[in-house]
mmCIF file of C-alpha atoms in Angstrom:
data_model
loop_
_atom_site.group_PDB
_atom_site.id
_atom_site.type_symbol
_atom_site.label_atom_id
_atom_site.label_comp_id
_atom_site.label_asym_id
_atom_site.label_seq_id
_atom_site.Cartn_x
_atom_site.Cartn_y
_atom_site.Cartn_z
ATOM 1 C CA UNK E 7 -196.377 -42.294 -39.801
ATOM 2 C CA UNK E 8 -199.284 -41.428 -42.068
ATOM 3 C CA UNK E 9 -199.430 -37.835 -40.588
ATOM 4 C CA UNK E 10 -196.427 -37.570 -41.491
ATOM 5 C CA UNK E 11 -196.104 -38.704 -45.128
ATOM 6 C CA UNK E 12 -199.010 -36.094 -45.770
ATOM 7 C CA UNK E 13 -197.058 -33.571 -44.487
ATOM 8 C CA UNK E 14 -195.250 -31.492 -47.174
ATOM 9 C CA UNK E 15 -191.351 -33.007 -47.551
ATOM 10 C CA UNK E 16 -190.070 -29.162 -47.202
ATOM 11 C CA UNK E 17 -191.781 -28.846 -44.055
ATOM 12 C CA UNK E 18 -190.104 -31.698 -43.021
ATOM 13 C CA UNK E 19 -186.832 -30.828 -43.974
ATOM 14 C CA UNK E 20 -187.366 -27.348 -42.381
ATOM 15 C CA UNK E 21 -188.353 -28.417 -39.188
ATOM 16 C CA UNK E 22 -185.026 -30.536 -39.053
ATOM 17 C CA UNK E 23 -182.662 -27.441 -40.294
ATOM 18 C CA UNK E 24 -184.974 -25.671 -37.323
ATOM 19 C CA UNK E 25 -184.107 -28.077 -34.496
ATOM 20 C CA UNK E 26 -180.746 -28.211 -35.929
ATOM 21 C CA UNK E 27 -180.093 -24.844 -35.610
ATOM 22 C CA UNK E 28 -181.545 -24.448 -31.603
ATOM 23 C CA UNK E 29 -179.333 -27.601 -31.024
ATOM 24 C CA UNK E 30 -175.943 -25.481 -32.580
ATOM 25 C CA UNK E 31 -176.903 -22.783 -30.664
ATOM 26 C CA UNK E 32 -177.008 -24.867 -27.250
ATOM 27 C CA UNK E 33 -173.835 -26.009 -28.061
ATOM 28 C CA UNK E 34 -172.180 -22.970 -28.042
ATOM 29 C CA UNK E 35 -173.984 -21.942 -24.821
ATOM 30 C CA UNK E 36 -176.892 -19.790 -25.868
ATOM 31 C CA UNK E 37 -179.386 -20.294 -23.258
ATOM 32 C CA UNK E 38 -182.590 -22.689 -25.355
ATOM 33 C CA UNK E 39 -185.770 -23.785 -24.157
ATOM 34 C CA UNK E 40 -186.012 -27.639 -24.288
ATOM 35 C CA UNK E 41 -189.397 -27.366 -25.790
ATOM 36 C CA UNK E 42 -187.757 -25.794 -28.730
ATOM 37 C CA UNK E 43 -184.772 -28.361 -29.144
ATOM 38 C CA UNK E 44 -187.355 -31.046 -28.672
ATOM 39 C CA UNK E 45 -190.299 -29.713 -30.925
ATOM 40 C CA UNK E 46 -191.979 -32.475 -32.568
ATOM 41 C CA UNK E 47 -193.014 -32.094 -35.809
ATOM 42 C CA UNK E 48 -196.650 -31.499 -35.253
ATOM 43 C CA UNK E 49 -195.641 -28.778 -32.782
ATOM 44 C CA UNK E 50 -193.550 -27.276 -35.863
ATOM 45 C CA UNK E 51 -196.322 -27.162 -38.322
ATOM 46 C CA UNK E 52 -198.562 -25.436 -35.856
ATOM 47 C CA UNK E 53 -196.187 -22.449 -35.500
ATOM 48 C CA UNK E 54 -194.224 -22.081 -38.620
ATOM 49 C CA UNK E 55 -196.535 -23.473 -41.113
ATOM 50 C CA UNK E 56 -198.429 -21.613 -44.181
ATOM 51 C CA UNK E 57 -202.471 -22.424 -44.906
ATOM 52 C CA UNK E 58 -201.132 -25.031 -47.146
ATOM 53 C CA UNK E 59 -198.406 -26.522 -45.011
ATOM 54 C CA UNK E 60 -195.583 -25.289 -45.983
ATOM 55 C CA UNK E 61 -192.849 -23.492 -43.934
ATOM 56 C CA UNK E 62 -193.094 -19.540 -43.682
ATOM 57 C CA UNK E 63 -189.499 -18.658 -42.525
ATOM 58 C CA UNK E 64 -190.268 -15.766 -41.983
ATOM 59 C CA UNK E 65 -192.008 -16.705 -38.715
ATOM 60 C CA UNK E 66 -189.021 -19.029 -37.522
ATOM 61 C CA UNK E 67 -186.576 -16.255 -36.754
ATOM 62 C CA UNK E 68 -185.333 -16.380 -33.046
ATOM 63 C CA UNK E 69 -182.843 -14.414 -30.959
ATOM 64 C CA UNK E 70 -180.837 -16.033 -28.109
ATOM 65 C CA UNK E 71 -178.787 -14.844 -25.111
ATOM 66 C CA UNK E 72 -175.516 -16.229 -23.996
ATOM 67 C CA UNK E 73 -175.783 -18.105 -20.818
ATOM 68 C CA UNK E 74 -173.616 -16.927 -17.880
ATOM 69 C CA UNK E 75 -171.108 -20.032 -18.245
ATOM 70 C CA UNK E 76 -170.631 -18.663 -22.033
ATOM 71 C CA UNK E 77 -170.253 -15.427 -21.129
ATOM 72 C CA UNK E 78 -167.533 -16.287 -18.501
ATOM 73 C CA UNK E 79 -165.555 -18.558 -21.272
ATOM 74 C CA UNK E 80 -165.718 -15.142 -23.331
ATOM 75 C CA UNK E 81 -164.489 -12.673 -20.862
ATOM 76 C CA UNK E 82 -160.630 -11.902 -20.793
ATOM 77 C CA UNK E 83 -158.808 -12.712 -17.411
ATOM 78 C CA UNK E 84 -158.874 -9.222 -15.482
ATOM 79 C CA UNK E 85 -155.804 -7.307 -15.926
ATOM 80 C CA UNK E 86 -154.172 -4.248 -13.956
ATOM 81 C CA UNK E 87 -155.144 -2.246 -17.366
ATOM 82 C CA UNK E 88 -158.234 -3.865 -17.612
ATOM 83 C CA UNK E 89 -159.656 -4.994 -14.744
ATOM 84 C CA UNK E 90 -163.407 -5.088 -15.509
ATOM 85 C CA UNK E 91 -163.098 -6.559 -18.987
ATOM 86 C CA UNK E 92 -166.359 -7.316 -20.417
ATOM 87 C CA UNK E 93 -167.616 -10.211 -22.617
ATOM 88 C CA UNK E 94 -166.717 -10.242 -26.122
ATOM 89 C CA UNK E 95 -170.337 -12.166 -26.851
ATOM 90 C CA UNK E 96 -174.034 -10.954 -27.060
ATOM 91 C CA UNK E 97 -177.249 -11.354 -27.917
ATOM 92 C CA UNK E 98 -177.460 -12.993 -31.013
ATOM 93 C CA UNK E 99 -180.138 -13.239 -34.059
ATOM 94 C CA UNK E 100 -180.875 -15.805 -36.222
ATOM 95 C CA UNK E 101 -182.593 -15.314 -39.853
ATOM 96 C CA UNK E 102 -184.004 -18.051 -41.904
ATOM 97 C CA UNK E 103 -184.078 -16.255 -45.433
ATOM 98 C CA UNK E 104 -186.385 -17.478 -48.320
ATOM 99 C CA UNK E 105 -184.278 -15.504 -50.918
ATOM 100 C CA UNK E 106 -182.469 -18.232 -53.101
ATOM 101 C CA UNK E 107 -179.995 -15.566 -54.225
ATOM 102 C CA UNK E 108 -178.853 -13.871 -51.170
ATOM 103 C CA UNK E 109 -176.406 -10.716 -52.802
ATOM 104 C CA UNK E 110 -175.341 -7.755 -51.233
ATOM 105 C CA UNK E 111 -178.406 -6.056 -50.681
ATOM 106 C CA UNK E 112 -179.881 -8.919 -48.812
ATOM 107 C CA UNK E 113 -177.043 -9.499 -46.850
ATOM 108 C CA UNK E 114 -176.079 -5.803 -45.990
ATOM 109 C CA UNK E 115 -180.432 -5.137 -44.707
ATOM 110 C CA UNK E 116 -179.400 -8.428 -42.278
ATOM 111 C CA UNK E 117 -176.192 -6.637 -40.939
ATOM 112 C CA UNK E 118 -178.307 -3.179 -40.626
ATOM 113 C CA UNK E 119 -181.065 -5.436 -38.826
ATOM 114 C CA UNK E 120 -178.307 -6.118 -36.449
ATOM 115 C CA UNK E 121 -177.061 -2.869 -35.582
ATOM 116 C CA UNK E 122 -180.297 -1.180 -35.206
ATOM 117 C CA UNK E 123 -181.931 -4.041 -32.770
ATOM 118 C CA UNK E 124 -178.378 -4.062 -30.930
ATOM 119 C CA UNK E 125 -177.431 -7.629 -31.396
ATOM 120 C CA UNK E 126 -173.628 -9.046 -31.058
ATOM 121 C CA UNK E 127 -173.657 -11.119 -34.006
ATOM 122 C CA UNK E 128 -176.255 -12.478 -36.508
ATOM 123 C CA UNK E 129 -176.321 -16.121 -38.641
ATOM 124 C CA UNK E 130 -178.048 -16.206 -41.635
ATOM 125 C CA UNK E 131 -179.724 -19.239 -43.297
ATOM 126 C CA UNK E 132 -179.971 -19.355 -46.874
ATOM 127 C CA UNK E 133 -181.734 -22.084 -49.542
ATOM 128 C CA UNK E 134 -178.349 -21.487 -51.299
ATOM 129 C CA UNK E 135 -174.983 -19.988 -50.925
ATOM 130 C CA UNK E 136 -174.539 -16.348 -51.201
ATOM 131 C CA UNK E 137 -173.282 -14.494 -54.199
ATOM 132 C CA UNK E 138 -169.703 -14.250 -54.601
ATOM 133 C CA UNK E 139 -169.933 -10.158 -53.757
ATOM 134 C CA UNK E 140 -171.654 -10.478 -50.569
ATOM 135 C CA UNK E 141 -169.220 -13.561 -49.617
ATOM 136 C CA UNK E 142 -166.555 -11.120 -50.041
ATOM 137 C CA UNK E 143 -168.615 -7.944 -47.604
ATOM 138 C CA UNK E 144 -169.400 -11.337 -45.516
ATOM 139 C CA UNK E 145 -165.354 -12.352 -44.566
ATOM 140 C CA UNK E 146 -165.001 -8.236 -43.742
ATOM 141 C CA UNK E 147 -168.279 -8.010 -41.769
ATOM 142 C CA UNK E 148 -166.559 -7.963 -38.606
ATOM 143 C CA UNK E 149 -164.680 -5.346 -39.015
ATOM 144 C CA UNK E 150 -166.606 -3.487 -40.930
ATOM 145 C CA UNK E 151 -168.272 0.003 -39.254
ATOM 146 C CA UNK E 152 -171.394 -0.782 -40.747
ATOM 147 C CA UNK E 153 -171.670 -4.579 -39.205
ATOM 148 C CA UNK E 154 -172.003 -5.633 -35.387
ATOM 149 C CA UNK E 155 -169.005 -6.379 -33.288
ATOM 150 C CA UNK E 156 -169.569 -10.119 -33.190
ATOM 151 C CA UNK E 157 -169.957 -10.495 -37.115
ATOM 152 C CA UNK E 158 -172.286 -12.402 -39.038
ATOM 153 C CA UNK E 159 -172.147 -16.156 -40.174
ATOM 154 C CA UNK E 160 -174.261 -18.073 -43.418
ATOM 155 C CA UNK E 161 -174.712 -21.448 -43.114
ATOM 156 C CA UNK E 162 -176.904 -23.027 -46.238
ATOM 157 C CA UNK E 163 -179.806 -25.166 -45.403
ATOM 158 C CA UNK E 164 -178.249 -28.099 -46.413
ATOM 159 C CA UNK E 165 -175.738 -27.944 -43.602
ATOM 160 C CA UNK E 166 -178.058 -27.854 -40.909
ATOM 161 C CA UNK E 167 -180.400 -30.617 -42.071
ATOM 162 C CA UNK E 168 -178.274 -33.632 -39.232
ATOM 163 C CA UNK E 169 -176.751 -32.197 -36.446
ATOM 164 C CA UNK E 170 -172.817 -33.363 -37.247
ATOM 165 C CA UNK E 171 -171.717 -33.139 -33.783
ATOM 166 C CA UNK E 172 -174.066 -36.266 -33.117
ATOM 167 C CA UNK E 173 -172.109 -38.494 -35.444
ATOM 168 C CA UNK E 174 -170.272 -41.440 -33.725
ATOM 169 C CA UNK E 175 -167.134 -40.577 -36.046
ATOM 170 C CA UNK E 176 -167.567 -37.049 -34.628
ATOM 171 C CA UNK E 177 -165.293 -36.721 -31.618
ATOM 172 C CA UNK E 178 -166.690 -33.852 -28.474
ATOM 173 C CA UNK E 179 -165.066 -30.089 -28.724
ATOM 174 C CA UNK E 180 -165.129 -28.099 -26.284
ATOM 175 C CA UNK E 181 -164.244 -24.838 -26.489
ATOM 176 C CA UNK E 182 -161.652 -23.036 -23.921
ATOM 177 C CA UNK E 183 -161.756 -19.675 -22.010
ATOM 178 C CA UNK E 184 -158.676 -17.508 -22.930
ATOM 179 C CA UNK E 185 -157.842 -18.599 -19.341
ATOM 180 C CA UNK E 186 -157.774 -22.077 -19.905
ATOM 181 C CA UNK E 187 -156.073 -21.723 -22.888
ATOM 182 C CA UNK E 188 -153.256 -19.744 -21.250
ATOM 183 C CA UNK E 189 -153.098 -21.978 -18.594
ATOM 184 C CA UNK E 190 -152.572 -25.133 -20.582
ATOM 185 C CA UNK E 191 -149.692 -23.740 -22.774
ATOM 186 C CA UNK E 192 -147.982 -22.581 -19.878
ATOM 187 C CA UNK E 193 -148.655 -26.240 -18.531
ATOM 188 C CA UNK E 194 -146.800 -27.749 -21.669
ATOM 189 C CA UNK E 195 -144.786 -24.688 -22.311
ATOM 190 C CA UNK E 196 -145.522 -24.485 -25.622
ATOM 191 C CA UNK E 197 -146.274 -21.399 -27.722
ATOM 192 C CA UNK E 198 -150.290 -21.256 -29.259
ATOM 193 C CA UNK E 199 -148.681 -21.576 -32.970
ATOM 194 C CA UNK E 200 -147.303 -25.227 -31.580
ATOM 195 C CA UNK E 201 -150.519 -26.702 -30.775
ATOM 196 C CA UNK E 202 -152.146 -28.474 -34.328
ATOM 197 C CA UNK E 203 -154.669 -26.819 -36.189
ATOM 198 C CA UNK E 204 -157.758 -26.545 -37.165
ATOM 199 C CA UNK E 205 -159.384 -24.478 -39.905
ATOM 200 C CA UNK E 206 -162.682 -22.181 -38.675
ATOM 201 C CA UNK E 207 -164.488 -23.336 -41.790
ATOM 202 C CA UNK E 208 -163.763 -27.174 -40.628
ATOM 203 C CA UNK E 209 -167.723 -28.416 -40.006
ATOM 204 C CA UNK E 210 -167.457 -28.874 -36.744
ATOM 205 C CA UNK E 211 -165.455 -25.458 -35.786
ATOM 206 C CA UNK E 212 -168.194 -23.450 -38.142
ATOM 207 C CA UNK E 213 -170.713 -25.292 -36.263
ATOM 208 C CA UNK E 214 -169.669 -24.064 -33.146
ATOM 209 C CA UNK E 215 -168.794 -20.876 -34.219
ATOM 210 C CA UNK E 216 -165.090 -21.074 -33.642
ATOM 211 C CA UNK E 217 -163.033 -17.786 -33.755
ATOM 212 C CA UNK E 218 -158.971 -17.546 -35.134
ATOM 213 C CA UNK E 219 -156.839 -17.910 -31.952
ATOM 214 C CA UNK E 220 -159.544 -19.437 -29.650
ATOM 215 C CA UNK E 221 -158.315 -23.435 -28.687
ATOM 216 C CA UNK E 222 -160.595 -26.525 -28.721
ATOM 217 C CA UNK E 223 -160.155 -29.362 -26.724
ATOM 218 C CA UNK E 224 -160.535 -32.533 -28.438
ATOM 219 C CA UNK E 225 -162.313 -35.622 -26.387
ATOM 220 C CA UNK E 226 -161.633 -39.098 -28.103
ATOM 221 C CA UNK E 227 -162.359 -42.153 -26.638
ATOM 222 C CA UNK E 228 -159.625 -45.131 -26.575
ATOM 223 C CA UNK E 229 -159.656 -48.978 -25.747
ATOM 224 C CA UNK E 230 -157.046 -48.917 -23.541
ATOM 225 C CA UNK E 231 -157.075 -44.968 -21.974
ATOM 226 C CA UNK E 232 -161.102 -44.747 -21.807
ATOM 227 C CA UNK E 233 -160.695 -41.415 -23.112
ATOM 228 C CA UNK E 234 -158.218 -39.338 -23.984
ATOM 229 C CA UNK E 235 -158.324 -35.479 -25.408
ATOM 230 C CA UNK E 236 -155.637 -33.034 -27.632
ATOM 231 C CA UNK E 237 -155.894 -29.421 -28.475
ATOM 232 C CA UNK E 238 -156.208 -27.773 -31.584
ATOM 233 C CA UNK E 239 -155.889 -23.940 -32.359
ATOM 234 C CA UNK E 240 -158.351 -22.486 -34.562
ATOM 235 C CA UNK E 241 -157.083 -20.517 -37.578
#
């Protein structure tokens, strides 16, 4: 304990928003190494830290790759018009910016990062939230020429300093395939626009990087089922 109350408090809190942010990416099934989810503090400050112990983020960028189980839950069934469809998921790039204004420029040098290094999709971590004009570039980044295919996603700091997932009140989601999710509507022959909702900027969908259309199963537990689970369709 007296290591640690020596140690600079934004070192601290940046070596939680670090482990945070390999645990999110777990849980959407990039592949992690457990020494990396698991890095003590210590192990932190040996790695990311500045002469005088603070955090450089600029050394805690990472990439990750989608494991094969993630890749399969983001393929398309095979079709007679398609019948080698290909994942709609890639490597991915995470950016811990020291900018406390992230703007446009900021945010379109991230998207050209993207492009040029070939990576699916990019999340951003900012002190603060972004300007109001890059927010705007930010909700068309997907479709935008300029951007990658996957998008890009900003989560402040403060987000990422508990994992929310980890919260007893926090029920487990689990994401289904497009096969899954076809296959339980047709189960309950219902149409996707019956199921309830949920909003992708709820906490727990942004945290697990959610898309519109995709379905979530919901695991609760009960007294008297054990557990039980319900859907929800993202929108």
């Amino acid at each position: 304990m007296d290591g640690e109350k020596r140690d600079s408090p934004q070192l601290i809190r940046m070596w939680r928003i670090f482990r945070t942010t390999r645990e999110m990416c777990l849980d959407r099934g990039y592949e992690m190494l457990d020494e990396d989810i698991n890095m003590s503090l210590q192990e932190f400050k040996e790695r990311f830290a500045t002469p005088d112990g603070e955090p450089d983020r600029s050394r805690m960028h990472f990439s990750a790759r989608p494991s094969e189980a993630m890749l399969r839950k983001y393929t398309d069934p095979p079709t007679a018009k398609n019948p080698d469809p290909q994942p709609q998921i890639g490597l991915l790039w995470v950016e811990f910016d020291s900018n406390e204004n992230v703007g446009l420029k900021q945010l379109r040098e991230f998207m050209q990062h993207l492009v040029q290094g070939n990576f699916w999709s990019g999340i951003m971590i900012c002190p603060k939230p972004i300007t109001g004009m890059a927010l705007r570039l930010l909700r068309g980044s997907s479709g935008l020429e300029e951007g990658p295919k996957g998008g890009v996603e900003v989560f402040v700091e403060q987000d990422l300093l508990v994992n929310i997932t980890k919260h007893e009140l926090v029920p487990k989601h689990v994401l289904l395939s497009k096969e899954e999710k076809s296959q339980l509507l047709e189960r309950y022959r219902l149409k996707e626009t019956q199921l309830p909702r949920i909003q992708v900027t709820d906490p727990v969908a942004k945290y697990l990087g959610l898309r519109r259309g995709q379905v979530v199963k919901i695991i609760r537990r009960s007294e008297t089922a054990g557990r039980y689970a319900s859907y929800r369709w993202a929108i």
